[in-house]
Amino acid sequence: EAQVTQNPRYLITVTGKKLTVTCSQNMNHEYMSWYRQDPGLGLRQIYYSMNVEVTDKGDVPEGYKVSRKEKRNFPLILESPSPNQTSLYFCASSFLRDNLLGGYTFGSGTRLTVV
Amino acid sequence: DAKTTQPPSMDCAEGRAANLPCNHSTISGNEYVYWYRQIHSQGPQYIIHGLKNNETNEMASLIITEDRKSSTLILPHATLRDTAVYYCIVRVSGGSNYKLTFGKGTLLTVNP
């Protein structure tokens, strides 16, 4: 089954403790992206990647890092989490051909709480 | 990317067609229109996209006006499970900008 898999689904952590949220897709998609969703603010793009070793900032990249060493994986790293990063996070992937972006496939989400 | 305007909420009776409008008056010639929906706090689901011709798939139809300044997503026979937030997004097909920005969307409530 074609899917985007995020782990963990739920995470409670303390301020300053580094964490990684993993994202993996099995569709050989070139494009992957991370979003966060907060009440009243909608979905906001954090980072995206057009292919292996190619990443760029979205609208809210501060406090986050990403890497794309393999095509299927796109982990989101919070080096020093703070309470304002408490949010629902989604990973998404899509094909990217001739500059045309296909429809996203989203993961099920990771609900992160930073205390 | 062109901005979009959608009504914050709409209601529809079960079994009837749901017509969700989207205004994108500043759209340019190479910008596609994408529609997604999100049911409660699940991951958003891709529905359909188009450039200038009307499109149809198993989920919905997308009608884009001739001047491309607006579009309508049609769910032909809405069910209770179609209750969701629907997002209309426009995005350039080329260039080096691969951001995809979601707005606030339209909350569609399908009533029995």
PDB file of N, CA and C in Angstrom, chain A residues 4-95:
ATOM      1  N   VAL A   4       2.696   7.216   3.466  1.00  0.00           N
ATOM      2  CA  VAL A   4       3.700   7.996   4.176  1.00  0.00           C
ATOM      3  C   VAL A   4       3.575   7.621   5.648  1.00  0.00           C
ATOM      4  N   THR A   5       4.672   7.203   6.240  1.00  0.00           N
ATOM      5  CA  THR A   5       4.662   6.710   7.615  1.00  0.00           C
ATOM      6  C   THR A   5       5.451   7.658   8.492  1.00  0.00           C
ATOM      7  N   GLN A   6       4.772   8.167   9.517  1.00  0.00           N
ATOM      8  CA  GLN A   6       5.423   9.046  10.499  1.00  0.00           C
ATOM      9  C   GLN A   6       5.505   8.310  11.828  1.00  0.00           C
ATOM     10  N   ASN A   7       6.597   8.564  12.533  1.00  0.00           N
ATOM     11  CA  ASN A   7       6.728   8.046  13.888  1.00  0.00           C
ATOM     12  C   ASN A   7       7.479   9.048  14.764  1.00  0.00           C
ATOM     13  N   PRO A   8       7.063   9.172  16.027  1.00  0.00           N
ATOM     14  CA  PRO A   8       5.907   8.502  16.646  1.00  0.00           C
ATOM     15  C   PRO A   8       4.597   9.220  16.330  1.00  0.00           C
ATOM     16  N   ARG A   9       3.475   8.657  16.698  1.00  0.00           N
ATOM     17  CA  ARG A   9       2.173   9.319  16.548  1.00  0.00           C
ATOM     18  C   ARG A   9       1.959  10.351  17.649  1.00  0.00           C
ATOM     19  N   TYR A  10       2.437  10.047  18.830  1.00  0.00           N
ATOM     20  CA  TYR A  10       2.304  10.957  19.969  1.00  0.00           C
ATOM     21  C   TYR A  10       3.650  11.039  20.678  1.00  0.00           C
ATOM     22  N   LEU A  11       3.992  12.239  21.126  1.00  0.00           N
ATOM     23  CA  LEU A  11       5.256  12.422  21.836  1.00  0.00           C
ATOM     24  C   LEU A  11       5.123  13.573  22.813  1.00  0.00           C
ATOM     25  N   ILE A  12       5.480  13.299  24.069  1.00  0.00           N
ATOM     26  CA  ILE A  12       5.570  14.349  25.078  1.00  0.00           C
ATOM     27  C   ILE A  12       7.033  14.430  25.482  1.00  0.00           C
ATOM     28  N   THR A  13       7.596  15.619  25.456  1.00  0.00           N
ATOM     29  CA  THR A  13       9.008  15.782  25.778  1.00  0.00           C
ATOM     30  C   THR A  13       9.189  17.042  26.614  1.00  0.00           C
ATOM     31  N   VAL A  14      10.412  17.231  27.070  1.00  0.00           N
ATOM     32  CA  VAL A  14      10.701  18.404  27.897  1.00  0.00           C
ATOM     33  C   VAL A  14      11.495  19.418  27.090  1.00  0.00           C
ATOM     34  N   THR A  15      11.394  20.652  27.495  1.00  0.00           N
ATOM     35  CA  THR A  15      12.101  21.734  26.821  1.00  0.00           C
ATOM     36  C   THR A  15      13.595  21.444  26.743  1.00  0.00           C
ATOM     37  N   GLY A  16      14.152  21.610  25.532  1.00  0.00           N
ATOM     38  CA  GLY A  16      15.586  21.473  25.343  1.00  0.00           C
ATOM     39  C   GLY A  16      16.097  20.088  25.020  1.00  0.00           C
ATOM     40  N   LYS A  17      15.253  19.094  25.090  1.00  0.00           N
ATOM     41  CA  LYS A  17      15.705  17.725  24.818  1.00  0.00           C
ATOM     42  C   LYS A  17      15.523  17.403  23.337  1.00  0.00           C
ATOM     43  N   LYS A  18      16.623  17.237  22.640  1.00  0.00           N
ATOM     44  CA  LYS A  18      16.607  17.005  21.196  1.00  0.00           C
ATOM     45  C   LYS A  18      15.717  15.828  20.823  1.00  0.00           C
ATOM     46  N   LEU A  19      14.960  15.989  19.739  1.00  0.00           N
ATOM     47  CA  LEU A  19      14.127  14.890  19.280  1.00  0.00           C
ATOM     48  C   LEU A  19      14.080  14.865  17.750  1.00  0.00           C
ATOM     49  N   THR A  20      13.755  13.702  17.248  1.00  0.00           N
ATOM     50  CA  THR A  20      13.607  13.511  15.801  1.00  0.00           C
ATOM     51  C   THR A  20      12.272  12.833  15.518  1.00  0.00           C
ATOM     52  N   VAL A  21      11.535  13.382  14.575  1.00  0.00           N
ATOM     53  CA  VAL A  21      10.315  12.747  14.084  1.00  0.00           C
ATOM     54  C   VAL A  21      10.643  12.168  12.714  1.00  0.00           C
ATOM     55  N   THR A  22      10.402  10.883  12.556  1.00  0.00           N
ATOM     56  CA  THR A  22      10.783  10.260  11.291  1.00  0.00           C
ATOM     57  C   THR A  22       9.624  10.278  10.301  1.00  0.00           C
ATOM     58  N   CYS A  23       9.974  10.279   9.024  1.00  0.00           N
ATOM     59  CA  CYS A  23       8.994  10.231   7.941  1.00  0.00           C
ATOM     60  C   CYS A  23       9.578   9.383   6.825  1.00  0.00           C
ATOM     61  N   SER A  24       8.801   8.435   6.354  1.00  0.00           N
ATOM     62  CA  SER A  24       9.252   7.558   5.291  1.00  0.00           C
ATOM     63  C   SER A  24       8.124   7.347   4.290  1.00  0.00           C
ATOM     64  N   GLN A  25       8.452   7.338   3.003  1.00  0.00           N
ATOM     65  CA  GLN A  25       7.439   7.083   1.965  1.00  0.00           C
ATOM     66  C   GLN A  25       7.925   5.958   1.058  1.00  0.00           C
ATOM     67  N   ASN A  26       6.961   5.179   0.547  1.00  0.00           N
ATOM     68  CA  ASN A  26       7.291   4.018  -0.282  1.00  0.00           C
ATOM     69  C   ASN A  26       6.848   4.192  -1.724  1.00  0.00           C
ATOM     70  N   MET A  27       6.722   5.428  -2.187  1.00  0.00           N
ATOM     71  CA  MET A  27       6.205   5.696  -3.526  1.00  0.00           C
ATOM     72  C   MET A  27       7.280   6.239  -4.471  1.00  0.00           C
ATOM     73  N   ASN A  28       8.521   6.257  -4.010  1.00  0.00           N
ATOM     74  CA  ASN A  28       9.627   6.775  -4.818  1.00  0.00           C
ATOM     75  C   ASN A  28       9.402   8.241  -5.228  1.00  0.00           C
ATOM     76  N   HIS A  29       8.730   8.974  -4.342  1.00  0.00           N
ATOM     77  CA  HIS A  29       8.462  10.390  -4.614  1.00  0.00           C
ATOM     78  C   HIS A  29       9.713  11.226  -4.457  1.00  0.00           C
ATOM     79  N   GLU A  30       9.829  12.206  -5.359  1.00  0.00           N
ATOM     80  CA  GLU A  30      10.966  13.117  -5.292  1.00  0.00           C
ATOM     81  C   GLU A  30      10.758  14.160  -4.182  1.00  0.00           C
ATOM     82  N   TYR A  31       9.548  14.650  -4.029  1.00  0.00           N
ATOM     83  CA  TYR A  31       9.257  15.795  -3.164  1.00  0.00           C
ATOM     84  C   TYR A  31       8.712  15.328  -1.825  1.00  0.00           C
ATOM     85  N   MET A  32       9.278  15.904  -0.754  1.00  0.00           N
ATOM     86  CA  MET A  32       8.752  15.644   0.585  1.00  0.00           C
ATOM     87  C   MET A  32       8.706  16.952   1.364  1.00  0.00           C
ATOM     88  N   SER A  33       7.804  17.008   2.317  1.00  0.00           N
ATOM     89  CA  SER A  33       7.616  18.267   3.037  1.00  0.00           C
ATOM     90  C   SER A  33       7.092  18.011   4.437  1.00  0.00           C
ATOM     91  N   TRP A  34       7.353  18.963   5.333  1.00  0.00           N
ATOM     92  CA  TRP A  34       6.826  18.944   6.686  1.00  0.00           C
ATOM     93  C   TRP A  34       5.938  20.167   6.902  1.00  0.00           C
ATOM     94  N   TYR A  35       4.797  19.922   7.571  1.00  0.00           N
ATOM     95  CA  TYR A  35       3.875  20.978   7.956  1.00  0.00           C
ATOM     96  C   TYR A  35       3.590  20.864   9.449  1.00  0.00           C
ATOM     97  N   ARG A  36       3.235  21.994  10.040  1.00  0.00           N
ATOM     98  CA  ARG A  36       2.668  21.969  11.374  1.00  0.00           C
ATOM     99  C   ARG A  36       1.281  22.599  11.305  1.00  0.00           C
ATOM    100  N   GLN A  37       0.420  22.121  12.200  1.00  0.00           N
ATOM    101  CA  GLN A  37      -0.951  22.629  12.209  1.00  0.00           C
ATOM    102  C   GLN A  37      -1.316  23.053  13.618  1.00  0.00           C
ATOM    103  N   ASP A  38      -1.742  24.282  13.744  1.00  0.00           N
ATOM    104  CA  ASP A  38      -2.129  24.840  15.030  1.00  0.00           C
ATOM    105  C   ASP A  38      -3.508  25.468  14.912  1.00  0.00           C
ATOM    106  N   PRO A  39      -4.301  25.411  15.988  1.00  0.00           N
ATOM    107  CA  PRO A  39      -5.667  25.966  15.947  1.00  0.00           C
ATOM    108  C   PRO A  39      -5.654  27.432  15.517  1.00  0.00           C
ATOM    109  N   GLY A  40      -6.485  27.763  14.554  1.00  0.00           N
ATOM    110  CA  GLY A  40      -6.592  29.137  14.089  1.00  0.00           C
ATOM    111  C   GLY A  40      -5.522  29.565  13.100  1.00  0.00           C
ATOM    112  N   LEU A  41      -4.482  28.761  12.952  1.00  0.00           N
ATOM    113  CA  LEU A  41      -3.383  29.137  12.042  1.00  0.00           C
ATOM    114  C   LEU A  41      -3.304  28.225  10.824  1.00  0.00           C
ATOM    115  N   GLY A  42      -4.029  27.139  10.839  1.00  0.00           N
ATOM    116  CA  GLY A  42      -4.040  26.256   9.679  1.00  0.00           C
ATOM    117  C   GLY A  42      -2.742  25.484   9.518  1.00  0.00           C
ATOM    118  N   LEU A  43      -2.529  24.983   8.318  1.00  0.00           N
ATOM    119  CA  LEU A  43      -1.325  24.212   7.992  1.00  0.00           C
ATOM    120  C   LEU A  43      -0.245  25.165   7.516  1.00  0.00           C
ATOM    121  N   ARG A  44       0.912  25.089   8.133  1.00  0.00           N
ATOM    122  CA  ARG A  44       2.028  25.948   7.741  1.00  0.00           C
ATOM    123  C   ARG A  44       3.237  25.081   7.394  1.00  0.00           C
ATOM    124  N   GLN A  45       3.857  25.404   6.273  1.00  0.00           N
ATOM    125  CA  GLN A  45       4.955  24.593   5.777  1.00  0.00           C
ATOM    126  C   GLN A  45       6.253  24.943   6.498  1.00  0.00           C
ATOM    127  N   ILE A  46       6.972  23.918   6.961  1.00  0.00           N
ATOM    128  CA  ILE A  46       8.197  24.119   7.723  1.00  0.00           C
ATOM    129  C   ILE A  46       9.414  24.039   6.786  1.00  0.00           C
ATOM    130  N   TYR A  47       9.582  22.910   6.157  1.00  0.00           N
ATOM    131  CA  TYR A  47      10.650  22.669   5.195  1.00  0.00           C
ATOM    132  C   TYR A  47      10.120  21.768   4.099  1.00  0.00           C
ATOM    133  N   TYR A  48      10.809  21.799   2.965  1.00  0.00           N
ATOM    134  CA  TYR A  48      10.504  20.855   1.913  1.00  0.00           C
ATOM    135  C   TYR A  48      11.795  20.424   1.235  1.00  0.00           C
ATOM    136  N   SER A  49      11.689  19.337   0.473  1.00  0.00           N
ATOM    137  CA  SER A  49      12.855  18.797  -0.219  1.00  0.00           C
ATOM    138  C   SER A  49      12.431  18.356  -1.610  1.00  0.00           C
ATOM    139  N   MET A  50      13.180  18.803  -2.608  1.00  0.00           N
ATOM    140  CA  MET A  50      12.846  18.474  -3.986  1.00  0.00           C
ATOM    141  C   MET A  50      13.485  17.155  -4.425  1.00  0.00           C
ATOM    142  N   ASN A  51      14.521  16.722  -3.719  1.00  0.00           N
ATOM    143  CA  ASN A  51      15.156  15.437  -4.004  1.00  0.00           C
ATOM    144  C   ASN A  51      16.266  15.229  -2.984  1.00  0.00           C
ATOM    145  N   VAL A  52      16.991  14.148  -3.129  1.00  0.00           N
ATOM    146  CA  VAL A  52      18.066  13.829  -2.178  1.00  0.00           C
ATOM    147  C   VAL A  52      19.057  14.997  -2.114  1.00  0.00           C
ATOM    148  N   GLU A  53      19.385  15.382  -0.884  1.00  0.00           N
ATOM    149  CA  GLU A  53      20.352  16.447  -0.595  1.00  0.00           C
ATOM    150  C   GLU A  53      19.891  17.832  -1.065  1.00  0.00           C
ATOM    151  N   VAL A  54      18.627  18.003  -1.401  1.00  0.00           N
ATOM    152  CA  VAL A  54      18.108  19.313  -1.822  1.00  0.00           C
ATOM    153  C   VAL A  54      16.927  19.676  -0.924  1.00  0.00           C
ATOM    154  N   THR A  55      17.132  20.666  -0.056  1.00  0.00           N
ATOM    155  CA  THR A  55      16.063  21.090   0.838  1.00  0.00           C
ATOM    156  C   THR A  55      15.941  22.607   0.806  1.00  0.00           C
ATOM    157  N   ASP A  56      14.777  23.099   1.247  1.00  0.00           N
ATOM    158  CA  ASP A  56      14.585  24.547   1.300  1.00  0.00           C
ATOM    159  C   ASP A  56      13.566  24.872   2.384  1.00  0.00           C
ATOM    160  N   LYS A  57      13.618  26.128   2.837  1.00  0.00           N
ATOM    161  CA  LYS A  57      12.754  26.563   3.921  1.00  0.00           C
ATOM    162  C   LYS A  57      11.336  26.808   3.426  1.00  0.00           C
ATOM    163  N   GLY A  58      10.391  26.466   4.296  1.00  0.00           N
ATOM    164  CA  GLY A  58       9.015  26.849   4.061  1.00  0.00           C
ATOM    165  C   GLY A  58       8.724  28.174   4.732  1.00  0.00           C
ATOM    166  N   ASP A  59       7.528  28.287   5.274  1.00  0.00           N
ATOM    167  CA  ASP A  59       7.111  29.549   5.881  1.00  0.00           C
ATOM    168  C   ASP A  59       7.515  29.689   7.349  1.00  0.00           C
ATOM    169  N   VAL A  60       7.730  28.583   8.046  1.00  0.00           N
ATOM    170  CA  VAL A  60       8.042  28.638   9.482  1.00  0.00           C
ATOM    171  C   VAL A  60       9.187  27.699   9.829  1.00  0.00           C
ATOM    172  N   PRO A  61      10.415  27.926   9.306  1.00  0.00           N
ATOM    173  CA  PRO A  61      11.505  26.976   9.526  1.00  0.00           C
ATOM    174  C   PRO A  61      12.270  27.130  10.848  1.00  0.00           C
ATOM    175  N   GLU A  62      12.041  28.252  11.566  1.00  0.00           N
ATOM    176  CA  GLU A  62      12.862  28.529  12.750  1.00  0.00           C
ATOM    177  C   GLU A  62      12.673  27.450  13.799  1.00  0.00           C
ATOM    178  N   GLY A  63      13.798  26.945  14.306  1.00  0.00           N
ATOM    179  CA  GLY A  63      13.764  25.940  15.365  1.00  0.00           C
ATOM    180  C   GLY A  63      13.740  24.509  14.866  1.00  0.00           C
ATOM    181  N   TYR A  64      13.768  24.334  13.555  1.00  0.00           N
ATOM    182  CA  TYR A  64      13.704  23.003  12.963  1.00  0.00           C
ATOM    183  C   TYR A  64      14.895  22.773  12.032  1.00  0.00           C
ATOM    184  N   LYS A  65      15.267  21.504  11.895  1.00  0.00           N
ATOM    185  CA  LYS A  65      16.240  21.086  10.888  1.00  0.00           C
ATOM    186  C   LYS A  65      15.689  19.878  10.168  1.00  0.00           C
ATOM    187  N   VAL A  66      16.138  19.683   8.929  1.00  0.00           N
ATOM    188  CA  VAL A  66      15.754  18.501   8.172  1.00  0.00           C
ATOM    189  C   VAL A  66      16.986  17.982   7.447  1.00  0.00           C
ATOM    190  N   SER A  67      16.886  16.753   6.977  1.00  0.00           N
ATOM    191  CA  SER A  67      17.922  16.202   6.108  1.00  0.00           C
ATOM    192  C   SER A  67      17.260  15.252   5.127  1.00  0.00           C
ATOM    193  N   ARG A  68      17.881  15.068   3.982  1.00  0.00           N
ATOM    194  CA  ARG A  68      17.345  14.156   2.971  1.00  0.00           C
ATOM    195  C   ARG A  68      18.535  13.386   2.387  1.00  0.00           C
ATOM    196  N   LYS A  69      18.956  12.393   3.130  1.00  0.00           N
ATOM    197  CA  LYS A  69      20.109  11.592   2.701  1.00  0.00           C
ATOM    198  C   LYS A  69      19.674  10.440   1.797  1.00  0.00           C
ATOM    199  N   GLU A  70      18.436  10.017   1.945  1.00  0.00           N
ATOM    200  CA  GLU A  70      17.879   8.963   1.099  1.00  0.00           C
ATOM    201  C   GLU A  70      16.556   9.466   0.558  1.00  0.00           C
ATOM    202  N   LYS A  71      16.170   8.943  -0.590  1.00  0.00           N
ATOM    203  CA  LYS A  71      14.950   9.442  -1.223  1.00  0.00           C
ATOM    204  C   LYS A  71      13.720   9.162  -0.382  1.00  0.00           C
ATOM    205  N   ARG A  72      13.675   8.043   0.322  1.00  0.00           N
ATOM    206  CA  ARG A  72      12.455   7.661   1.008  1.00  0.00           C
ATOM    207  C   ARG A  72      12.276   8.328   2.368  1.00  0.00           C
ATOM    208  N   ASN A  73      13.339   8.865   2.954  1.00  0.00           N
ATOM    209  CA  ASN A  73      13.260   9.368   4.331  1.00  0.00           C
ATOM    210  C   ASN A  73      13.490  10.871   4.417  1.00  0.00           C
ATOM    211  N   PHE A  74      12.734  11.509   5.308  1.00  0.00           N
ATOM    212  CA  PHE A  74      12.852  12.968   5.479  1.00  0.00           C
ATOM    213  C   PHE A  74      12.573  13.289   6.954  1.00  0.00           C
ATOM    214  N   PRO A  75      13.553  13.063   7.831  1.00  0.00           N
ATOM    215  CA  PRO A  75      13.318  13.306   9.259  1.00  0.00           C
ATOM    216  C   PRO A  75      13.275  14.787   9.606  1.00  0.00           C
ATOM    217  N   LEU A  76      12.460  15.096  10.606  1.00  0.00           N
ATOM    218  CA  LEU A  76      12.358  16.457  11.148  1.00  0.00           C
ATOM    219  C   LEU A  76      13.039  16.463  12.507  1.00  0.00           C
ATOM    220  N   ILE A  77      13.991  17.361  12.675  1.00  0.00           N
ATOM    221  CA  ILE A  77      14.802  17.403  13.888  1.00  0.00           C
ATOM    222  C   ILE A  77      14.533  18.693  14.640  1.00  0.00           C
ATOM    223  N   LEU A  78      14.241  18.545  15.932  1.00  0.00           N
ATOM    224  CA  LEU A  78      14.115  19.693  16.823  1.00  0.00           C
ATOM    225  C   LEU A  78      15.291  19.624  17.778  1.00  0.00           C
ATOM    226  N   GLU A  79      16.298  20.482  17.562  1.00  0.00           N
ATOM    227  CA  GLU A  79      17.537  20.421  18.344  1.00  0.00           C
ATOM    228  C   GLU A  79      17.291  20.811  19.810  1.00  0.00           C
ATOM    229  N   SER A  80      16.468  21.811  20.020  1.00  0.00           N
ATOM    230  CA  SER A  80      16.185  22.279  21.378  1.00  0.00           C
ATOM    231  C   SER A  80      14.719  22.698  21.437  1.00  0.00           C
ATOM    232  N   PRO A  81      13.829  21.714  21.584  1.00  0.00           N
ATOM    233  CA  PRO A  81      12.390  22.014  21.516  1.00  0.00           C
ATOM    234  C   PRO A  81      11.954  23.011  22.584  1.00  0.00           C
ATOM    235  N   SER A  82      10.993  23.832  22.215  1.00  0.00           N
ATOM    236  CA  SER A  82      10.408  24.779  23.166  1.00  0.00           C
ATOM    237  C   SER A  82       8.890  24.607  23.146  1.00  0.00           C
ATOM    238  N   PRO A  83       8.209  25.073  24.204  1.00  0.00           N
ATOM    239  CA  PRO A  83       6.751  24.881  24.273  1.00  0.00           C
ATOM    240  C   PRO A  83       5.995  25.422  23.057  1.00  0.00           C
ATOM    241  N   ASN A  84       6.517  26.457  22.394  1.00  0.00           N
ATOM    242  CA  ASN A  84       5.800  26.976  21.222  1.00  0.00           C
ATOM    243  C   ASN A  84       5.908  26.061  19.999  1.00  0.00           C
ATOM    244  N   GLN A  85       6.614  24.968  20.147  1.00  0.00           N
ATOM    245  CA  GLN A  85       6.652  23.964  19.085  1.00  0.00           C
ATOM    246  C   GLN A  85       5.673  22.818  19.353  1.00  0.00           C
ATOM    247  N   THR A  86       4.901  22.951  20.401  1.00  0.00           N
ATOM    248  CA  THR A  86       3.799  22.026  20.640  1.00  0.00           C
ATOM    249  C   THR A  86       2.811  22.183  19.495  1.00  0.00           C
ATOM    250  N   SER A  87       2.549  21.093  18.785  1.00  0.00           N
ATOM    251  CA  SER A  87       1.737  21.200  17.571  1.00  0.00           C
ATOM    252  C   SER A  87       1.444  19.816  17.025  1.00  0.00           C
ATOM    253  N   LEU A  88       0.611  19.781  15.985  1.00  0.00           N
ATOM    254  CA  LEU A  88       0.356  18.574  15.203  1.00  0.00           C
ATOM    255  C   LEU A  88       1.183  18.689  13.931  1.00  0.00           C
ATOM    256  N   TYR A  89       2.045  17.705  13.699  1.00  0.00           N
ATOM    257  CA  TYR A  89       2.968  17.753  12.571  1.00  0.00           C
ATOM    258  C   TYR A  89       2.571  16.718  11.520  1.00  0.00           C
ATOM    259  N   PHE A  90       2.645  17.144  10.261  1.00  0.00           N
ATOM    260  CA  PHE A  90       2.361  16.245   9.146  1.00  0.00           C
ATOM    261  C   PHE A  90       3.523  16.234   8.171  1.00  0.00           C
ATOM    262  N   CYS A  91       3.848  15.037   7.709  1.00  0.00           N
ATOM    263  CA  CYS A  91       4.792  14.852   6.623  1.00  0.00           C
ATOM    264  C   CYS A  91       3.992  14.534   5.363  1.00  0.00           C
ATOM    265  N   ALA A  92       4.492  14.969   4.206  1.00  0.00           N
ATOM    266  CA  ALA A  92       3.788  14.720   2.955  1.00  0.00           C
ATOM    267  C   ALA A  92       4.803  14.450   1.863  1.00  0.00           C
ATOM    268  N   SER A  93       4.378  13.725   0.840  1.00  0.00           N
ATOM    269  CA  SER A  93       5.258  13.491  -0.302  1.00  0.00           C
ATOM    270  C   SER A  93       4.460  13.561  -1.594  1.00  0.00           C
ATOM    271  N   SER A  94       5.194  13.771  -2.691  1.00  0.00           N
ATOM    272  CA  SER A  94       4.560  13.887  -3.998  1.00  0.00           C
ATOM    273  C   SER A  94       5.598  13.623  -5.076  1.00  0.00           C
ATOM    274  N   PHE A  95       5.123  13.240  -6.262  1.00  0.00           N
ATOM    275  CA  PHE A  95       6.062  13.205  -7.369  1.00  0.00           C
ATOM    276  C   PHE A  95       6.351  14.643  -7.800  1.00  0.00           C
TER     277      PHE A  95
END
